[in-house]
Amino acid sequence: MAKQLHLGAFMRPVSIHTGAWRYPGALPDANFSLAAIQRFIRSLEAAKFDYFFMADHLGVLNLPRQALMRSHTVTSFEPFTLLSALAGVTERIGLVATASTTYDEPFHVARRFASLDHISGGRTGWNVVTTSNPDSSRNFGLETQPDHAARYHRAREFHDVVTGLWDSFADDAFVMDAAKGIYFDPARMHALNHKGEHFSVSGPLNIARPVQGWPVIFQAGASDPGRQLAAETAEAVFAAESTLEGSKAYYDDVKGRAATVGRNPDHIKIMPAVFLVVGDTVEEARAKRAKLDSLVHYDSGIHSLSGMLGHDVSGFDPDGPLPDIPESNASKSSRRFMIELARAENLTIRQLAAKAGSYGGLAFVGTAKTIADEMQHWLEQAACDGFTTMFPYLPEGLEDFTGKVVPELQARGLFRTEYEGETLRDHLGLPRPDNRFFA
Amino acid sequence: MAKQLHLGAFMRPVSIHTGAWRYPGALPDANFSLAAIQRFIRSLEAAKFDYFFMADHLGVLNLPRQALMRSHTVTSFEPFTLLSALAGVTERIGLVATASTTYDEPFHVARRFASLDHISGGRTGWNVVTTSNPDSSRNFGLETQPDHAARYHRAREFHDVVTGLWDSFADDAFVMDAAKGIYFDPARMHALNHKGEHFSVSGPLNIARPVQGWPVIFQAGASDPGRQLAAETAEAVFAAESTLEGSKAYYDDVKGRAATVGRNPDHIKIMPAVFLVVGDTVEEARAKRAKLDSLVHYDSGIHSLSGMLGHDVSGFDPDGPLPDIPESNASKSSRRFMIELARAENLTIRQLAAKAGSYGGLAFVGTAKTIADEMQHWLEQAACDGFTTMFPYLPEGLEDFTGKVVPELQARGLFRTEYEGETLRDHLGLPRPDNRFFA
Ligand SMILES: Cc1cc2nc3c(=O)[nH]c(=O)nc-3n(C[C@H](O)[C@H](O)[C@H](O)COP(=O)(O)O)c2cc1C
Ligand SMILES: Cc1cc2nc3c(=O)[nH]c(=O)nc-3n(C[C@H](O)[C@H](O)[C@H](O)COP(=O)(O)O)c2cc1C
């Protein structure tokens, strides 16, 4: 059989687009409405998605109030509580939670994932993050976040402790022999007794080994240490490249690094995030996206634009052209991109702010056929193993994808029509890890 | 209407008795079987219980392997994941989770409870513990646990930070005006900016205020600082007194302390834990309990006995009498109690070990009528506002109580026959707290 795509859904926020909650037909409270999220996950499961993914941020974004008040992401469920609740209304779809290695304890994280894996019958994945938002530190007693290298160093040890704790019991430890009064075989229990640079954790974990052995390890590092951590530990990664070439290079780099450390490159799936707008014609899809972009509030867009330019442009006339912006220490590639765009399309500051406030990453905007073509092309070019889909507005944008694009992918033999296995590892074609302490 | 009882169920472990999993008809894996726990909570909800309570321990008990291997509590779900899953199969019953102030962060705890309160429609309670098991420290990087006073000092500040974070948004903050592009009113958001002795937390919390304003605060402190914390902050407490007189004294003490700090004593409910064995006759109930006690494995019982005596008695002949046990530094009231029991009833070490491994706290063993009499007497004597029930073996012991004792209490007008409200605060008759930052 030809290689098939994997599909995950990026569901926190349910739409990453700041105008989404204002779109006609959208549910403004979808980020914190259990009923809405239950509806979404049921659609995704009916479409046989591999997983439902919850990002996580340990605080409210540190934006000026005028920009923050436009945001539909300021309130949201916490991932473990939400995914545990969703486990009960689904049977097969994977449930991926983000947990931070910078602001949490390995014992807590190991336990919560093990518990969710038991509750869901083996459907859990852990998105390992070092927490990108620097403001989070101030919710955990630190003035500033630990530096990038220190965060990744801690992340690596954190991973080793968590996986070691998951292996506290052999899969067959719990004999539950009532007649003899033997609940478990103590020879099949291992206390980790980890003592490292960042953590000292005795163990054992007070829960049986997860159904999957270990929940699936996800990662999204883009930097060199991020990619290295992914290569050494991850089984699925989110690439954030916005071009086919960029994603191919990422794919080769991360799979190459995995091979270098002795891993099977097939056991690390590259799942770029892609923003999707589906129309019955390409023009309709583009018009939908333009409408959505027009719903980015000026106060929000202008703040994003200032950030991208590295210069506060909120004082200029919104309906005038972009004046010359001086180079600054904060200058980045986004500055050049935005200035060129303003000149090339002759945009006002207001028009430019709407673009800045929109989603800037990889986007497929078209019909079921053109989007399926693009996905197929990326797969055939070995730029990915599948996609982490992002919906523009919900429920419509999600149901356009599950109702129109998924059947097209299925008709081409590029996506499953039934779940073949029970666990997230089954869906992704990943092996169950051996227990490092017990055969 | 006469005063009614409140009833909660102590469900982690599902039975506190170490012989429970061996009892005929018991489900040996009930502590980690979602299906079993779903069945139990449905029975409790059908009986109109106020709440389902999950204790929590941050590690495996540090017992010799010979004793530990007899225990059905070595594996268990983590409270937040389990209660979120159970929220979906229930509609009214309260869901109380234990969370530690010694080994967690206020931002995480505030968020998880807020999320669970939204998921469950306002049914959450927080059992505030400083974590009694000293071995937990070694799962969190500490050789020994912080001392008792330091733990309670931190607990008080932790509580203030958590409740302050819950008040981050006014109840009406989220206007979601799509036409104007106003998601929330920034004047109705408050950043805590707490800087204290143990914590520095900027806030705001990234979730709307809990449905209940604050989840209900539970506490089980027995020591002087524990009672003081309860009096100042708790809305329900677990008393662990084993006599009516002891519980009356506890009741008066804690409600008196609450009045002294200016609180309404009716807003702190005293809910002693009680172990319940129901029979059709008193003799049958006693025989059931004796049978259960006989299922405590000798290796487990002898370890408990040694602990109670403050002296290792595992080397003596199990079928001989208890020799003289020297006084020691570890001597406690339990030593005297056990020695007197051995002499009075002429017990062998084996028989004594079975008693030691059984449940030693308050127990009502009898028929529906005698148990209802005792509960009524405790209520009328102002020794409690209700009970936190502990079942001896499940499902039978639980269903004996819900099927036989609850109808008797209802017939006497001592317990509700329908839920009158929606939230746990409604069930317990507790007011919804004002937001300290917003009218
Ligand atoms: C699809 C995707 C999802 C992400 N989710 C989170 C998240 O939930 N929480 C977080 O702190 N960072 C998240 N990140 C950021 C990454 O963890 C990482 O910090 C970022 O890609 C930069 O890489 P670096 O940390 O290696 O510099 C995400 C990134 C991507 C591409
Ligand atoms: C019904 C009940 C439940 C309890 N649950 C827990 C628990 O889940 N976790 C915990 O660490 N301690 C628990 N405890 C212990 C108390 O939190 C407390 O430490 C103990 O009662 C001793 O009081 P003190 O801490 O004031 O000395 C519980 C106590 C009782 C009576």
PDB file of C-alpha atoms in Angstrom, chain A residues 12 21-22 28-32 34 56-60 65-66 68-85 87-88 103-105 107-108 111-113 115-116 118-120 135 137-143 165 169 174 176-191 193 195 199-208 297, chain B residues 12 21-22 28-32 34 56-60 65-66 68-85 87-88 103-105 107-108 111-113 115-116 118-120 135 137-143 165 169 174 176-191 193 195 199-208 297:
ATOM      1  CA  ARG A  12      -5.999  25.011  21.451  1.00  0.00           C
ATOM      2  CA  TRP A  21     -14.555  34.207  17.007  1.00  0.00           C
ATOM      3  CA  ARG A  22     -16.145  37.059  15.046  1.00  0.00           C
ATOM      4  CA  PRO A  28     -17.495  32.913  20.266  1.00  0.00           C
ATOM      5  CA  ASP A  29     -17.081  30.837  23.429  1.00  0.00           C
ATOM      6  CA  ALA A  30     -15.783  27.711  21.659  1.00  0.00           C
ATOM      7  CA  ASN A  31     -12.447  27.829  23.532  1.00  0.00           C
ATOM      8  CA  PHE A  32     -14.192  27.327  26.817  1.00  0.00           C
ATOM      9  CA  LEU A  34     -17.303  21.884  26.643  1.00  0.00           C
ATOM     10  CA  ASP A  56      -0.695  25.022  26.417  1.00  0.00           C
ATOM     11  CA  HIS A  57       0.415  28.373  27.727  1.00  0.00           C
ATOM     12  CA  LEU A  58       1.088  29.065  31.356  1.00  0.00           C
ATOM     13  CA  GLY A  59      -0.383  32.509  31.528  1.00  0.00           C
ATOM     14  CA  VAL A  60      -2.253  35.233  29.735  1.00  0.00           C
ATOM     15  CA  ARG A  65      -5.008  45.633  27.158  1.00  0.00           C
ATOM     16  CA  GLN A  66      -6.277  47.191  23.934  1.00  0.00           C
ATOM     17  CA  LEU A  68      -5.532  41.558  24.633  1.00  0.00           C
ATOM     18  CA  MET A  69      -9.232  42.386  24.945  1.00  0.00           C
ATOM     19  CA  ARG A  70      -9.713  41.279  21.308  1.00  0.00           C
ATOM     20  CA  SER A  71      -8.379  37.799  21.982  1.00  0.00           C
ATOM     21  CA  HIS A  72     -10.532  34.689  22.276  1.00  0.00           C
ATOM     22  CA  THR A  73      -7.672  32.768  23.887  1.00  0.00           C
ATOM     23  CA  VAL A  74      -7.472  34.563  27.208  1.00  0.00           C
ATOM     24  CA  THR A  75      -9.607  31.845  28.781  1.00  0.00           C
ATOM     25  CA  SER A  76      -9.231  28.151  28.048  1.00  0.00           C
ATOM     26  CA  PHE A  77      -9.523  24.738  29.653  1.00  0.00           C
ATOM     27  CA  GLU A  78      -6.417  23.167  31.173  1.00  0.00           C
ATOM     28  CA  PRO A  79      -5.304  20.257  28.927  1.00  0.00           C
ATOM     29  CA  PHE A  80      -5.423  17.258  31.294  1.00  0.00           C
ATOM     30  CA  THR A  81      -8.846  18.019  32.685  1.00  0.00           C
ATOM     31  CA  LEU A  82     -10.251  18.715  29.224  1.00  0.00           C
ATOM     32  CA  LEU A  83      -8.738  15.664  27.529  1.00  0.00           C
ATOM     33  CA  SER A  84      -9.901  13.394  30.352  1.00  0.00           C
ATOM     34  CA  ALA A  85     -13.412  14.725  29.872  1.00  0.00           C
ATOM     35  CA  ALA A  87     -11.882  10.653  26.534  1.00  0.00           C
ATOM     36  CA  GLY A  88     -15.385   9.746  27.673  1.00  0.00           C
ATOM     37  CA  TYR A 103       7.505  24.816  35.243  1.00  0.00           C
ATOM     38  CA  ASP A 104       6.384  21.382  36.394  1.00  0.00           C
ATOM     39  CA  GLU A 105       7.700  18.297  38.187  1.00  0.00           C
ATOM     40  CA  PHE A 107       6.570  12.982  39.045  1.00  0.00           C
ATOM     41  CA  HIS A 108       3.370  14.976  38.462  1.00  0.00           C
ATOM     42  CA  ARG A 111       1.450  10.423  36.762  1.00  0.00           C
ATOM     43  CA  ARG A 112      -1.049  12.556  34.934  1.00  0.00           C
ATOM     44  CA  PHE A 113      -0.128  11.078  31.557  1.00  0.00           C
ATOM     45  CA  SER A 115      -3.610   8.183  34.439  1.00  0.00           C
ATOM     46  CA  LEU A 116      -4.980   9.699  31.218  1.00  0.00           C
ATOM     47  CA  HIS A 118      -5.405   4.335  31.443  1.00  0.00           C
ATOM     48  CA  ILE A 119      -8.589   6.411  31.310  1.00  0.00           C
ATOM     49  CA  SER A 120      -8.481   6.658  27.518  1.00  0.00           C
ATOM     50  CA  ASP A 135       6.059  35.856  30.818  1.00  0.00           C
ATOM     51  CA  SER A 137       8.052  32.626  34.581  1.00  0.00           C
ATOM     52  CA  ARG A 138       6.332  35.313  36.622  1.00  0.00           C
ATOM     53  CA  ASN A 139       3.514  32.941  37.489  1.00  0.00           C
ATOM     54  CA  PHE A 140       6.059  30.552  39.008  1.00  0.00           C
ATOM     55  CA  GLY A 141       8.216  32.751  41.177  1.00  0.00           C
ATOM     56  CA  LEU A 142      10.870  33.694  38.630  1.00  0.00           C
ATOM     57  CA  GLU A 143      11.482  37.208  37.328  1.00  0.00           C
ATOM     58  CA  LEU A 165       8.840   6.502  36.121  1.00  0.00           C
ATOM     59  CA  PHE A 169       6.035  -1.600  37.028  1.00  0.00           C
ATOM     60  CA  PHE A 174      -0.370  -6.901  38.951  1.00  0.00           C
ATOM     61  CA  MET A 176      -4.118  -9.798  41.937  1.00  0.00           C
ATOM     62  CA  ASP A 177      -4.200 -13.304  43.372  1.00  0.00           C
ATOM     63  CA  ALA A 178      -6.959 -12.985  45.972  1.00  0.00           C
ATOM     64  CA  ALA A 179      -6.553 -16.532  47.313  1.00  0.00           C
ATOM     65  CA  LYS A 180      -2.855 -16.042  48.070  1.00  0.00           C
ATOM     66  CA  GLY A 181      -3.196 -12.369  48.999  1.00  0.00           C
ATOM     67  CA  ILE A 182      -0.625 -11.241  46.436  1.00  0.00           C
ATOM     68  CA  TYR A 183      -1.678  -7.973  44.828  1.00  0.00           C
ATOM     69  CA  PHE A 184       1.450  -7.496  42.781  1.00  0.00           C
ATOM     70  CA  ASP A 185       4.802  -9.167  42.348  1.00  0.00           C
ATOM     71  CA  PRO A 186       7.346  -6.947  44.100  1.00  0.00           C
ATOM     72  CA  ALA A 187      10.123  -8.315  41.882  1.00  0.00           C
ATOM     73  CA  ARG A 188       8.270  -6.638  39.003  1.00  0.00           C
ATOM     74  CA  MET A 189       8.427  -3.157  40.576  1.00  0.00           C
ATOM     75  CA  HIS A 190      11.404  -0.829  40.137  1.00  0.00           C
ATOM     76  CA  ALA A 191      12.244   2.302  42.139  1.00  0.00           C
ATOM     77  CA  ASN A 193      16.262   6.400  42.366  1.00  0.00           C
ATOM     78  CA  LYS A 195      19.770  11.629  40.970  1.00  0.00           C
ATOM     79  CA  PHE A 199      16.061  16.298  39.536  1.00  0.00           C
ATOM     80  CA  SER A 200      16.278  13.765  42.270  1.00  0.00           C
ATOM     81  CA  VAL A 201      13.295  11.428  42.203  1.00  0.00           C
ATOM     82  CA  SER A 202      13.097   8.151  44.071  1.00  0.00           C
ATOM     83  CA  GLY A 203       9.941   6.559  42.608  1.00  0.00           C
ATOM     84  CA  PRO A 204       8.301   4.180  41.958  1.00  0.00           C
ATOM     85  CA  LEU A 205       5.380   5.945  40.302  1.00  0.00           C
ATOM     86  CA  ASN A 206       2.117   5.107  42.104  1.00  0.00           C
ATOM     87  CA  ILE A 207       0.313   3.904  38.997  1.00  0.00           C
ATOM     88  CA  ALA A 208       0.585   0.908  36.688  1.00  0.00           C
ATOM     89  CA  HIS A 297      -9.457  44.126  15.093  1.00  0.00           C
TER      90      HIS A 297
ATOM     91  CA  ARG B  12      -9.519   6.726  47.106  1.00  0.00           C
ATOM     92  CA  TRP B  21      -9.817  -6.566  47.384  1.00  0.00           C
ATOM     93  CA  ARG B  22      -9.883 -10.203  48.562  1.00  0.00           C
ATOM     94  CA  PRO B  28      -9.693  -6.577  42.807  1.00  0.00           C
ATOM     95  CA  ASP B  29      -8.796  -3.904  40.251  1.00  0.00           C
ATOM     96  CA  ALA B  30     -11.463  -1.415  41.379  1.00  0.00           C
ATOM     97  CA  ASN B  31      -8.867   1.231  42.295  1.00  0.00           C
ATOM     98  CA  PHE B  32      -7.732   1.465  38.735  1.00  0.00           C
ATOM     99  CA  LEU B  34     -12.587   3.182  35.158  1.00  0.00           C
ATOM    100  CA  ASP B  56      -4.181  11.676  47.139  1.00  0.00           C
ATOM    101  CA  HIS B  57      -0.723  10.458  47.960  1.00  0.00           C
ATOM    102  CA  LEU B  58       2.360  11.519  46.103  1.00  0.00           C
ATOM    103  CA  GLY B  59       4.116   8.205  46.061  1.00  0.00           C
ATOM    104  CA  VAL B  60       3.979   4.550  46.919  1.00  0.00           C
ATOM    105  CA  ARG B  65       7.965  -5.291  50.068  1.00  0.00           C
ATOM    106  CA  GLN B  66       6.354  -8.173  51.948  1.00  0.00           C
ATOM    107  CA  LEU B  68       3.453  -3.537  50.222  1.00  0.00           C
ATOM    108  CA  MET B  69       2.742  -6.413  47.839  1.00  0.00           C
ATOM    109  CA  ARG B  70      -0.545  -7.065  49.707  1.00  0.00           C
ATOM    110  CA  SER B  71      -1.826  -3.559  49.049  1.00  0.00           C
ATOM    111  CA  HIS B  72      -4.476  -2.695  46.496  1.00  0.00           C
ATOM    112  CA  THR B  73      -3.549   0.988  46.666  1.00  0.00           C
ATOM    113  CA  VAL B  74      -0.134   0.873  45.052  1.00  0.00           C
ATOM    114  CA  THR B  75      -1.713   1.853  41.735  1.00  0.00           C
ATOM    115  CA  SER B  76      -4.436   4.440  41.384  1.00  0.00           C
ATOM    116  CA  PHE B  77      -5.724   7.126  39.046  1.00  0.00           C
ATOM    117  CA  GLU B  78      -4.533  10.707  39.539  1.00  0.00           C
ATOM    118  CA  PRO B  79      -7.447  12.777  40.934  1.00  0.00           C
ATOM    119  CA  PHE B  80      -7.894  15.517  38.302  1.00  0.00           C
ATOM    120  CA  THR B  81      -7.835  13.189  35.328  1.00  0.00           C
ATOM    121  CA  LEU B  82     -10.199  10.745  37.023  1.00  0.00           C
ATOM    122  CA  LEU B  83     -12.685  13.325  38.261  1.00  0.00           C
ATOM    123  CA  SER B  84     -12.762  15.025  34.839  1.00  0.00           C
ATOM    124  CA  ALA B  85     -13.598  11.673  33.294  1.00  0.00           C
ATOM    125  CA  ALA B  87     -17.809  14.508  35.376  1.00  0.00           C
ATOM    126  CA  GLY B  88     -19.019  13.218  32.027  1.00  0.00           C
ATOM    127  CA  TYR B 103       4.641  19.824  46.307  1.00  0.00           C
ATOM    128  CA  ASP B 104       2.732  21.832  43.733  1.00  0.00           C
ATOM    129  CA  GLU B 105       2.433  25.386  42.403  1.00  0.00           C
ATOM    130  CA  PHE B 107      -0.901  28.622  39.459  1.00  0.00           C
ATOM    131  CA  HIS B 108      -1.254  24.972  38.379  1.00  0.00           C
ATOM    132  CA  ARG B 111      -6.066  26.400  36.913  1.00  0.00           C
ATOM    133  CA  ARG B 112      -6.846  22.731  37.213  1.00  0.00           C
ATOM    134  CA  PHE B 113      -9.651  23.327  39.696  1.00  0.00           C
ATOM    135  CA  SER B 115     -11.012  23.973  34.551  1.00  0.00           C
ATOM    136  CA  LEU B 116     -12.667  21.051  36.349  1.00  0.00           C
ATOM    137  CA  HIS B 118     -16.158  24.587  34.277  1.00  0.00           C
ATOM    138  CA  ILE B 119     -16.153  21.036  32.918  1.00  0.00           C
ATOM    139  CA  SER B 120     -18.429  19.791  35.693  1.00  0.00           C
ATOM    140  CA  ASP B 135       8.358   9.826  51.784  1.00  0.00           C
ATOM    141  CA  SER B 137       9.491  14.528  49.492  1.00  0.00           C
ATOM    142  CA  ARG B 138      11.897  12.157  47.781  1.00  0.00           C
ATOM    143  CA  ASN B 139       9.821  12.233  44.612  1.00  0.00           C
ATOM    144  CA  PHE B 140      10.262  16.019  44.498  1.00  0.00           C
ATOM    145  CA  GLY B 141      13.948  16.551  45.073  1.00  0.00           C
ATOM    146  CA  LEU B 142      13.928  16.824  48.854  1.00  0.00           C
ATOM    147  CA  GLU B 143      15.606  14.387  51.240  1.00  0.00           C
ATOM    148  CA  LEU B 165      -6.128  33.725  40.986  1.00  0.00           C
ATOM    149  CA  PHE B 169     -11.880  37.866  36.072  1.00  0.00           C
ATOM    150  CA  PHE B 174     -16.572  38.004  28.916  1.00  0.00           C
ATOM    151  CA  MET B 176     -17.972  38.498  23.521  1.00  0.00           C
ATOM    152  CA  ASP B 177     -19.338  41.334  21.392  1.00  0.00           C
ATOM    153  CA  ALA B 178     -18.499  40.101  17.902  1.00  0.00           C
ATOM    154  CA  ALA B 179     -19.765  43.246  16.153  1.00  0.00           C
ATOM    155  CA  LYS B 180     -17.513  45.553  18.182  1.00  0.00           C
ATOM    156  CA  GLY B 181     -14.663  43.046  18.449  1.00  0.00           C
ATOM    157  CA  ILE B 182     -14.603  43.145  22.251  1.00  0.00           C
ATOM    158  CA  TYR B 183     -13.937  39.689  23.678  1.00  0.00           C
ATOM    159  CA  PHE B 184     -13.754  40.758  27.299  1.00  0.00           C
ATOM    160  CA  ASP B 185     -13.803  43.963  29.263  1.00  0.00           C
ATOM    161  CA  PRO B 186     -10.226  44.600  30.392  1.00  0.00           C
ATOM    162  CA  ALA B 187     -11.472  46.674  33.324  1.00  0.00           C
ATOM    163  CA  ARG B 188     -12.985  43.408  34.623  1.00  0.00           C
ATOM    164  CA  MET B 189      -9.639  41.565  34.696  1.00  0.00           C
ATOM    165  CA  HIS B 190      -7.250  41.729  37.647  1.00  0.00           C
ATOM    166  CA  ALA B 191      -3.596  40.704  37.765  1.00  0.00           C
ATOM    167  CA  ASN B 193       0.790  40.525  41.475  1.00  0.00           C
ATOM    168  CA  LYS B 195       4.644  38.728  46.336  1.00  0.00           C
ATOM    169  CA  PHE B 199       5.280  32.614  46.322  1.00  0.00           C
ATOM    170  CA  SER B 200       5.509  35.345  43.789  1.00  0.00           C
ATOM    171  CA  VAL B 201       2.774  35.027  41.189  1.00  0.00           C
ATOM    172  CA  SER B 202       1.792  37.752  38.768  1.00  0.00           C
ATOM    173  CA  GLY B 203      -1.428  36.382  37.217  1.00  0.00           C
ATOM    174  CA  PRO B 204      -4.036  36.788  35.889  1.00  0.00           C
ATOM    175  CA  LEU B 205      -5.123  33.154  35.647  1.00  0.00           C
ATOM    176  CA  ASN B 206      -5.776  32.175  32.020  1.00  0.00           C
ATOM    177  CA  ILE B 207      -9.279  30.892  32.636  1.00  0.00           C
ATOM    178  CA  ALA B 208     -12.620  32.460  33.500  1.00  0.00           C
ATOM    179  CA  HIS B 297      -2.658 -10.792  55.026  1.00  0.00           C
TER     180      HIS B 297
END
